[in-house]
PDB file of C-alpha atoms in Angstrom:
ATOM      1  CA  UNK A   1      57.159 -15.662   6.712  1.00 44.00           C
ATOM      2  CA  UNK A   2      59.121 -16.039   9.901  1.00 43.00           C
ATOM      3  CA  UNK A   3      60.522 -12.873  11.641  1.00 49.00           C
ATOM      4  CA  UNK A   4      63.637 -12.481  14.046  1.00 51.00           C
ATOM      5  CA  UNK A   5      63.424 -14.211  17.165  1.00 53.00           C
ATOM      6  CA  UNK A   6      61.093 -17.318  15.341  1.00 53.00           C
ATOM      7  CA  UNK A   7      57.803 -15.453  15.538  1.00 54.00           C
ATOM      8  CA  UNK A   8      55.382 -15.289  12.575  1.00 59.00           C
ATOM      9  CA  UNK A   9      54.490 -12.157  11.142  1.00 63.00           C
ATOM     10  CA  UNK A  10      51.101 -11.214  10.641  1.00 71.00           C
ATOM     11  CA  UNK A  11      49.750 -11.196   6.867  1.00 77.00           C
ATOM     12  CA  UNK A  12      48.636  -7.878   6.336  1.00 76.00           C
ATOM     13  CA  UNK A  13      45.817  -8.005   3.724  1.00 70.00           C
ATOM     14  CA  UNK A  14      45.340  -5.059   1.981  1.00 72.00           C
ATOM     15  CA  UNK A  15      41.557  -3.612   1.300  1.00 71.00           C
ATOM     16  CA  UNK A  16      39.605  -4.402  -1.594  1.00 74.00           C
ATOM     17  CA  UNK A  17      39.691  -2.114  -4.805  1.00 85.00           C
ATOM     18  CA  UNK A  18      36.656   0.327  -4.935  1.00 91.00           C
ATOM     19  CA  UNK A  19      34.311  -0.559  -8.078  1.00 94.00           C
ATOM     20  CA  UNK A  20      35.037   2.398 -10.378  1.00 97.00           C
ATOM     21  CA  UNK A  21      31.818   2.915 -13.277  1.00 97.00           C
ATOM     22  CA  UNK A  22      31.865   5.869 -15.356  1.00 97.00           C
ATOM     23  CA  UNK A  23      30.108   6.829 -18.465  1.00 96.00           C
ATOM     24  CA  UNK A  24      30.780   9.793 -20.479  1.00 96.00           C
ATOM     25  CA  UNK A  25      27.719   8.854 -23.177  1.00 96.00           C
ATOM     26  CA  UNK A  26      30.341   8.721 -26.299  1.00 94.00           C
ATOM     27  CA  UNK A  27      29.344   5.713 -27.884  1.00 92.00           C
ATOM     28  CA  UNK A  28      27.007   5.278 -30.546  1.00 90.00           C
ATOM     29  CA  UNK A  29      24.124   3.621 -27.723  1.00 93.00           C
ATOM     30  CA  UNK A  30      23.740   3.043 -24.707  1.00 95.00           C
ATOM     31  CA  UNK A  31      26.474   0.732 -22.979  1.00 95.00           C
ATOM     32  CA  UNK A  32      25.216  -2.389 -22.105  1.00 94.00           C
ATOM     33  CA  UNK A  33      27.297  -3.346 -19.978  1.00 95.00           C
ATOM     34  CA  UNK A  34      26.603  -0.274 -17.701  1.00 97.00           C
ATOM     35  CA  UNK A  35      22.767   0.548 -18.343  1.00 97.00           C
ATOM     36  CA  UNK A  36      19.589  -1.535 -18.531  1.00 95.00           C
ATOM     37  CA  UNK A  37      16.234   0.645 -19.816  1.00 96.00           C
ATOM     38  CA  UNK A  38      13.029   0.977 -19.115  1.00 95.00           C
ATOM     39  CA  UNK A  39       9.807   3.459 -19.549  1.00 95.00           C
ATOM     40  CA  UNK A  40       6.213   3.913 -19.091  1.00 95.00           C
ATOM     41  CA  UNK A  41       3.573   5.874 -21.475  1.00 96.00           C
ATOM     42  CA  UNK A  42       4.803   6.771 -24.827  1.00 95.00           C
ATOM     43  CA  UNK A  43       6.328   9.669 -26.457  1.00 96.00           C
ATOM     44  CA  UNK A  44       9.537   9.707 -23.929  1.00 97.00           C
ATOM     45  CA  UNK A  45      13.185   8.625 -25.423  1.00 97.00           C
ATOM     46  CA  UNK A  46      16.383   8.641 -25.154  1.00 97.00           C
ATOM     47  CA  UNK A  47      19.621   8.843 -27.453  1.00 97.00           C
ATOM     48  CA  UNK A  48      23.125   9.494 -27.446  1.00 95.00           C
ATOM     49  CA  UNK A  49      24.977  12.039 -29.851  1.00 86.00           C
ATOM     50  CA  UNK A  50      27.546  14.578 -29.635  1.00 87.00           C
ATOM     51  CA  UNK A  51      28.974  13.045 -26.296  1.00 91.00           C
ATOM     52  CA  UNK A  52      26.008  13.083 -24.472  1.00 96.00           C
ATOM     53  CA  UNK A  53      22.803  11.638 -23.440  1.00 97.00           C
ATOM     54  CA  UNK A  54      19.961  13.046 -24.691  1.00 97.00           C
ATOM     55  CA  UNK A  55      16.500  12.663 -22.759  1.00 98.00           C
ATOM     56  CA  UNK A  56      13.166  13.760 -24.502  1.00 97.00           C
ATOM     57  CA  UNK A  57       9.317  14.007 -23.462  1.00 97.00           C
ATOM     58  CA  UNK A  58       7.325  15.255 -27.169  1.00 97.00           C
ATOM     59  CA  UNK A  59       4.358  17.670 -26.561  1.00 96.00           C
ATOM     60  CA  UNK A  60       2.156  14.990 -27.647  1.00 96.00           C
ATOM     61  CA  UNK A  61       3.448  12.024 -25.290  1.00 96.00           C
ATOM     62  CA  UNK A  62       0.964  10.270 -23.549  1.00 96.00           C
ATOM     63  CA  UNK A  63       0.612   8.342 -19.727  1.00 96.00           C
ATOM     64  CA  UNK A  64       0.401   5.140 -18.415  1.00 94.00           C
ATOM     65  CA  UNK A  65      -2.707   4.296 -16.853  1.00 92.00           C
ATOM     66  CA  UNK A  66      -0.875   2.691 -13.848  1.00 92.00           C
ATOM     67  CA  UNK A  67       1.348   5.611 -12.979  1.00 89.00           C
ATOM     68  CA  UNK A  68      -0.232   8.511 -15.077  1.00 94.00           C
ATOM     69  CA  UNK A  69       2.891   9.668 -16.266  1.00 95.00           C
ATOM     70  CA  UNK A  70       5.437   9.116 -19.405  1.00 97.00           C
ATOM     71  CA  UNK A  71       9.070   8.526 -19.422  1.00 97.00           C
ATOM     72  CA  UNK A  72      11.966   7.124 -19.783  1.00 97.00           C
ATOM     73  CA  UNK A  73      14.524   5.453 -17.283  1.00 97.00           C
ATOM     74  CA  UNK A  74      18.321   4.405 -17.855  1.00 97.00           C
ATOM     75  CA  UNK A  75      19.072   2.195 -14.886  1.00 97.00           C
ATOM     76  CA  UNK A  76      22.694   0.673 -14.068  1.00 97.00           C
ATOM     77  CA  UNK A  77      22.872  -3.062 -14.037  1.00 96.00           C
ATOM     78  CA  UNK A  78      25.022  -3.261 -11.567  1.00 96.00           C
ATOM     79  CA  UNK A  79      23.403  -2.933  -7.842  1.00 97.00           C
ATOM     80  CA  UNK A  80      25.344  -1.694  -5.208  1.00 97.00           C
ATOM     81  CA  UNK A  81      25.184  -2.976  -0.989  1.00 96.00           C
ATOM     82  CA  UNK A  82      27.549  -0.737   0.489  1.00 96.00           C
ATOM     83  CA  UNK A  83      29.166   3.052   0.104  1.00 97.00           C
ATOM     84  CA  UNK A  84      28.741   4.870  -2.997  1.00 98.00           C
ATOM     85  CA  UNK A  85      29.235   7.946  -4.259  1.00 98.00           C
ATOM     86  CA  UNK A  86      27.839   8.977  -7.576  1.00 98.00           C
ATOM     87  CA  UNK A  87      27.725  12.122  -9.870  1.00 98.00           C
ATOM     88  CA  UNK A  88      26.242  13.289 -13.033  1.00 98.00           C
ATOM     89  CA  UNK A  89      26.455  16.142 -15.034  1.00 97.00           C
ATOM     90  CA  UNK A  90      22.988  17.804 -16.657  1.00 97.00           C
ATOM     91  CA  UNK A  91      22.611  20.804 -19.033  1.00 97.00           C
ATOM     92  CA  UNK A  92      18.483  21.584 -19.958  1.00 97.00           C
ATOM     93  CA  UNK A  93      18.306  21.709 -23.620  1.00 97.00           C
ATOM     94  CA  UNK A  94      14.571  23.279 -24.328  1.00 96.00           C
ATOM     95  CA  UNK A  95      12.866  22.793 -20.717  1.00 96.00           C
ATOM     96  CA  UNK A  96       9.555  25.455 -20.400  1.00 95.00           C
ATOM     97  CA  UNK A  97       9.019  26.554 -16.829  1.00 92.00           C
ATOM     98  CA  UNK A  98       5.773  25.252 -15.096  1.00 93.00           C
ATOM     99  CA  UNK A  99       5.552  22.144 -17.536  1.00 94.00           C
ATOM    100  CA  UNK A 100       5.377  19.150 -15.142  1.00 95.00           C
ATOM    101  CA  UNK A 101       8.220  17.599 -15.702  1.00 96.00           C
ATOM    102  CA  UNK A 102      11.917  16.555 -13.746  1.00 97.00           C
ATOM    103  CA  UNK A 103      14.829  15.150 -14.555  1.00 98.00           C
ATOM    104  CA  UNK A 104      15.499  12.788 -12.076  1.00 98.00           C
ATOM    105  CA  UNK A 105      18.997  11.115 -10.552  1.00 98.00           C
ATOM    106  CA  UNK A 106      17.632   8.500  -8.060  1.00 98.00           C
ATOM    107  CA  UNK A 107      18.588   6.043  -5.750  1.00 98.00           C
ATOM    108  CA  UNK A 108      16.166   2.696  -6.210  1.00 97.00           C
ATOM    109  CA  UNK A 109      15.693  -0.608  -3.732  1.00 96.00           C
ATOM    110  CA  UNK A 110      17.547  -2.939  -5.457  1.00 88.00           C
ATOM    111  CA  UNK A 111      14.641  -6.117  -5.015  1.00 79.00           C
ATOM    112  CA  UNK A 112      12.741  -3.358  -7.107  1.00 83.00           C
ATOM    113  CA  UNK A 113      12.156  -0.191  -8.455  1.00 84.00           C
ATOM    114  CA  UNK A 114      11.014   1.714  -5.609  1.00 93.00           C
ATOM    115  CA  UNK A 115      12.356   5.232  -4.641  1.00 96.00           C
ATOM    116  CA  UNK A 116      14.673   5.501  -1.896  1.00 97.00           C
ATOM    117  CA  UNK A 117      15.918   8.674  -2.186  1.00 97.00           C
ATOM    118  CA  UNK A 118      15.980  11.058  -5.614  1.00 98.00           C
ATOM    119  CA  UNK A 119      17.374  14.508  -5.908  1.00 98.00           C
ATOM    120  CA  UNK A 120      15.244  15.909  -9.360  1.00 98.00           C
ATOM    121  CA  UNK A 121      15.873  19.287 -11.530  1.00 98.00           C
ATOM    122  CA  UNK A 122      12.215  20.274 -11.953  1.00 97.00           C
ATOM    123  CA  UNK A 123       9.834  22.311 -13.956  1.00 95.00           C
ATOM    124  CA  UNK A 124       6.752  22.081 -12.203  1.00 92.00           C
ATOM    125  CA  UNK A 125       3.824  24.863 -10.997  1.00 88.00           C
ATOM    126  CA  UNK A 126       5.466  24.860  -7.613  1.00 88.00           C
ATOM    127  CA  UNK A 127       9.283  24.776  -8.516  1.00 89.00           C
ATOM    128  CA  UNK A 128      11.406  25.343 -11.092  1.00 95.00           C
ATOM    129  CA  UNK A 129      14.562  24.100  -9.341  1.00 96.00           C
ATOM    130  CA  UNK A 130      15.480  21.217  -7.410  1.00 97.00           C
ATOM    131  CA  UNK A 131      13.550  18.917  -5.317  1.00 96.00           C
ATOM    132  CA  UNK A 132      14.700  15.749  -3.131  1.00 97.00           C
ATOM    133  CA  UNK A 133      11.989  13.158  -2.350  1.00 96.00           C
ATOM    134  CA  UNK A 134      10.743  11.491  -0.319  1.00 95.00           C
ATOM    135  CA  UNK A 135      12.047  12.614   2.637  1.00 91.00           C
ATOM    136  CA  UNK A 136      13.644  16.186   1.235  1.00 87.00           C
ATOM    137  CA  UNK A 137      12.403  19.932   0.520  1.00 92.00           C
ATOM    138  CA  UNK A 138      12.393  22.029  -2.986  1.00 93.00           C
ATOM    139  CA  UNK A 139      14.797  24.867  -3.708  1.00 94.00           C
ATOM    140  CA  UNK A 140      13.029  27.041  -6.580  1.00 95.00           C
ATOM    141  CA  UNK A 141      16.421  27.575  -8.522  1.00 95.00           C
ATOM    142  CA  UNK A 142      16.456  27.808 -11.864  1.00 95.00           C
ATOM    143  CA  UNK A 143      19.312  26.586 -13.307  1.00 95.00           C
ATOM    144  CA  UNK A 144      20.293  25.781 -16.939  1.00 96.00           C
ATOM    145  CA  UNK A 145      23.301  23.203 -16.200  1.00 95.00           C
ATOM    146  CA  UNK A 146      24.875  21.256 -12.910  1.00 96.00           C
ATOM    147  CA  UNK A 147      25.530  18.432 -11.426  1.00 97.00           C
ATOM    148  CA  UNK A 148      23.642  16.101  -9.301  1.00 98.00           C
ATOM    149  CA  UNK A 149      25.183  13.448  -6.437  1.00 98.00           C
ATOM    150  CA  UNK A 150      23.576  10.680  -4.919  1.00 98.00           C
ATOM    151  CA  UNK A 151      25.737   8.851  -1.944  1.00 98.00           C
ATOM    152  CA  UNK A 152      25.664   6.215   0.908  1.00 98.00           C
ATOM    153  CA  UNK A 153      27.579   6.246   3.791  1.00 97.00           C
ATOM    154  CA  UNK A 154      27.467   4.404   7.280  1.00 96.00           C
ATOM    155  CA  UNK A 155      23.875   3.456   5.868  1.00 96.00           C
ATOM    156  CA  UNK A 156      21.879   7.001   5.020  1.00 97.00           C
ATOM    157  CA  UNK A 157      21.561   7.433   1.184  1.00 98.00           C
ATOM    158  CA  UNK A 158      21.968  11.468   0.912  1.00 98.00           C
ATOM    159  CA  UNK A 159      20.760  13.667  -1.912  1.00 98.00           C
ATOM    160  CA  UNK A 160      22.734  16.691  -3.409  1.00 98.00           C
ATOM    161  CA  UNK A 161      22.767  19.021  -6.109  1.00 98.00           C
ATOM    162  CA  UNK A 162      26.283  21.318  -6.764  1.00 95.00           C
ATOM    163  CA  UNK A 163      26.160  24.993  -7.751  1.00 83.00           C
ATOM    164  CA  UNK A 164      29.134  27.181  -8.511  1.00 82.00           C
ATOM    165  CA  UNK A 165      31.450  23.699  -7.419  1.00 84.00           C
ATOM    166  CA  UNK A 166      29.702  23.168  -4.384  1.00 93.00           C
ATOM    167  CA  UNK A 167      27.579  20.461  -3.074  1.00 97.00           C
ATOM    168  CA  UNK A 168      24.121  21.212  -1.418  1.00 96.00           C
ATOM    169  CA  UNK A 169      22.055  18.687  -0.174  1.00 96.00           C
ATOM    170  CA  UNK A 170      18.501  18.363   0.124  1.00 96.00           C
ATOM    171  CA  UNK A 171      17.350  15.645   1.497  1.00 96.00           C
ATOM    172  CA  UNK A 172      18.472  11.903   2.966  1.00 96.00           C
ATOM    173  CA  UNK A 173      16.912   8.689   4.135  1.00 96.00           C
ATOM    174  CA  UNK A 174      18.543   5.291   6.101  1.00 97.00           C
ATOM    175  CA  UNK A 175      18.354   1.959   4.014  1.00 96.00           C
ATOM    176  CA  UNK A 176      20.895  -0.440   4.021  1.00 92.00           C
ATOM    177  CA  UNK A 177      19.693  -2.648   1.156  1.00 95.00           C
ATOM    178  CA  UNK A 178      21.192  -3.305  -2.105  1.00 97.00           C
ATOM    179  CA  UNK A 179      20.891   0.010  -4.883  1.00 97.00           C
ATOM    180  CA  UNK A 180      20.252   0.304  -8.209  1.00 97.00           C
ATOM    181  CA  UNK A 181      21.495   3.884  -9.791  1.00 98.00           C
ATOM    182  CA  UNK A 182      18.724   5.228 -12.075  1.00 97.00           C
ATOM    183  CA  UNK A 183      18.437   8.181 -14.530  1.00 98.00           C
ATOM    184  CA  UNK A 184      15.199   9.378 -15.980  1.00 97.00           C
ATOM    185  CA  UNK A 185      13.272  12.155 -17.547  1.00 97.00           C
ATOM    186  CA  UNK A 186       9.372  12.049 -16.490  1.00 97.00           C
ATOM    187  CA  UNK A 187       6.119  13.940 -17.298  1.00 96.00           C
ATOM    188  CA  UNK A 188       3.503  14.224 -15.019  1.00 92.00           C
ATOM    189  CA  UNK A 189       0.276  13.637 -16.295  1.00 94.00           C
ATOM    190  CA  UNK A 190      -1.634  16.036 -13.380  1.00 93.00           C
ATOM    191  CA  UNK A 191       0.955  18.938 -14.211  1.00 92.00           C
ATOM    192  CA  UNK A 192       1.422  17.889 -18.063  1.00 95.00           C
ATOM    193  CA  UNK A 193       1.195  21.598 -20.241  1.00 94.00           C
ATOM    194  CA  UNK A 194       2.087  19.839 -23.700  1.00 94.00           C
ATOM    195  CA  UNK A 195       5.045  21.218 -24.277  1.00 96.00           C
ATOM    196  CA  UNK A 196       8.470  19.602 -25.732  1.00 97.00           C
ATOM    197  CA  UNK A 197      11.197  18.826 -23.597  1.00 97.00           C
ATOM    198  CA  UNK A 198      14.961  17.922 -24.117  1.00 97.00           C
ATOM    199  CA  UNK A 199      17.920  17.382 -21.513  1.00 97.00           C
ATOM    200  CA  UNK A 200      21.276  16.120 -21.672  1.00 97.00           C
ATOM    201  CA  UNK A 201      23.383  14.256 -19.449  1.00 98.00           C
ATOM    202  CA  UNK A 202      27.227  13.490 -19.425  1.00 97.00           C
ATOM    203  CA  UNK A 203      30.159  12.102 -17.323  1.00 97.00           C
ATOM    204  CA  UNK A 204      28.316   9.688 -15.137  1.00 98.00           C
ATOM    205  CA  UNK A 205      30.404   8.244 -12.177  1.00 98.00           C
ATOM    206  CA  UNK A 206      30.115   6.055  -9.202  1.00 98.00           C
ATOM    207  CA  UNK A 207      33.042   4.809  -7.198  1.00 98.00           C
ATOM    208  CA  UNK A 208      31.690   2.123  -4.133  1.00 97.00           C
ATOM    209  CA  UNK A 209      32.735  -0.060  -1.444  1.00 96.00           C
ATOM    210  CA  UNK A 210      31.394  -3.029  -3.827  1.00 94.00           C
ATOM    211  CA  UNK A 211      29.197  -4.171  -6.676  1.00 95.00           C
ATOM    212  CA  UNK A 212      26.873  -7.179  -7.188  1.00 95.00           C
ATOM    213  CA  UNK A 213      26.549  -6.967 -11.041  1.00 95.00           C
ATOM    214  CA  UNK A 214      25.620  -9.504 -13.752  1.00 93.00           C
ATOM    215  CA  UNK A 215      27.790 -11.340 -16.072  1.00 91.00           C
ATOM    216  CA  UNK A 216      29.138  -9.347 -18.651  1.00 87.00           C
ATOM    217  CA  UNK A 217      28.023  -6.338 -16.710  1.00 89.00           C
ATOM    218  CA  UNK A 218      29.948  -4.141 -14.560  1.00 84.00           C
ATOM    219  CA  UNK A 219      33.300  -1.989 -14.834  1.00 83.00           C
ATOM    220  CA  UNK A 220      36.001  -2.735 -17.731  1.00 71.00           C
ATOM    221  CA  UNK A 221      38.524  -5.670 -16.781  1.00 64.00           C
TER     222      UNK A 221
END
């Protein structure tokens, strides 16, 4: 394109689309093409009915030798290198206090399955609240639904739970690598007191900068 006066004008190239992955758990399973799955010990599961996803640890369950605990992990096949912000919605179904057990929204190193940062609704002997780990504190409050938030920006991944529509975060950690989103329920052998436990999940959502995801994986076309 040539402007007055026989001078080029400069191409402006517009930014890339943000990737755009949400879940509201209405189909019959688990979505492929948004969720790998994984677990450890028996007696965890999860299923999807009535518009939602449906975690559950049975009094009975019992723990891997490796890790001493039981549960059950929905992790998104996608991985993500850059900015991210994602959400999820939780409402505890039948979730005894003191029972060693969280529901956990975490942020994993995408070469693995290694914690970087986790914000966790949890019933254990020294909370039943919220807790952000590794590098976060516990907040013993009790809550029966909310939301929890896991985001990256200029390279710290932060941790936050919301409460009456706002956001509070607990804790936050620098990594730069690539990100796998992860949802699980997990009992912990040490604080195990045998008792059933159900929690739901619904209207899952991460918008980022980018995504590095398989084929066939990924947001609709």
């Amino acid at each position: 394109t040539v402007a007055h006066g026989g001078s080029k004008s400069k191409q402006v190239v517009p930014p890339p689309k943000p990737v755009v992955i949400t879940d509201h758990f209405s189909d019959r399973g688990l979505n492929p093409r948004i969720w790998t799955t994984w677990g450890s010990g028996t007696g965890s599961s999860y299923t999807q009915a009535n518009g939602q996803g449906v975690f559950s640890i049975a009094a009975d369950a019992t723990f891997d030798p490796t890790w001493a605990m039981a549960s059950t992990d929905i992790g998104t096949e996608c991985l993500f290198p850059g900015r991210f912000d994602a959400r999820i919605d939780y409402t505890v179904l039948q979730w005894p206090t003191d029972n060693g057990t969280a529901l956990s929204f975490e942020a994993l190193s995408g070469g693995g399955y290694s914690t970087v940062e986790l914000i966790s609704r949890v019933s254990e002997s020294w909370a039943d609240g919220y807790n952000a780990w590794p590098s976060g504190t516990n907040l013993v409050l009790p809550d029966k639904y909310g939301s929890l938030r896991l985001t990256r920006s200029q390279g710290i991944v932060r941790a936050s739970f919301a409460r009456h529509g706002r956001w509070q975060e607990l804790g936050e950690k620098r990594f730069r690598g690539e990100i796998r989103l992860d949802l699980n329920a997990t009992a912990y052998q040490k604080d195990w007191q045998g008792q059933d436990v159900s929690t739901a999940v619904d209207n899952f959502t991460v918008t980022a900068s980018g995504a590095d995801c398989p084929a066939g994986s990924g947001p609709p076309k």
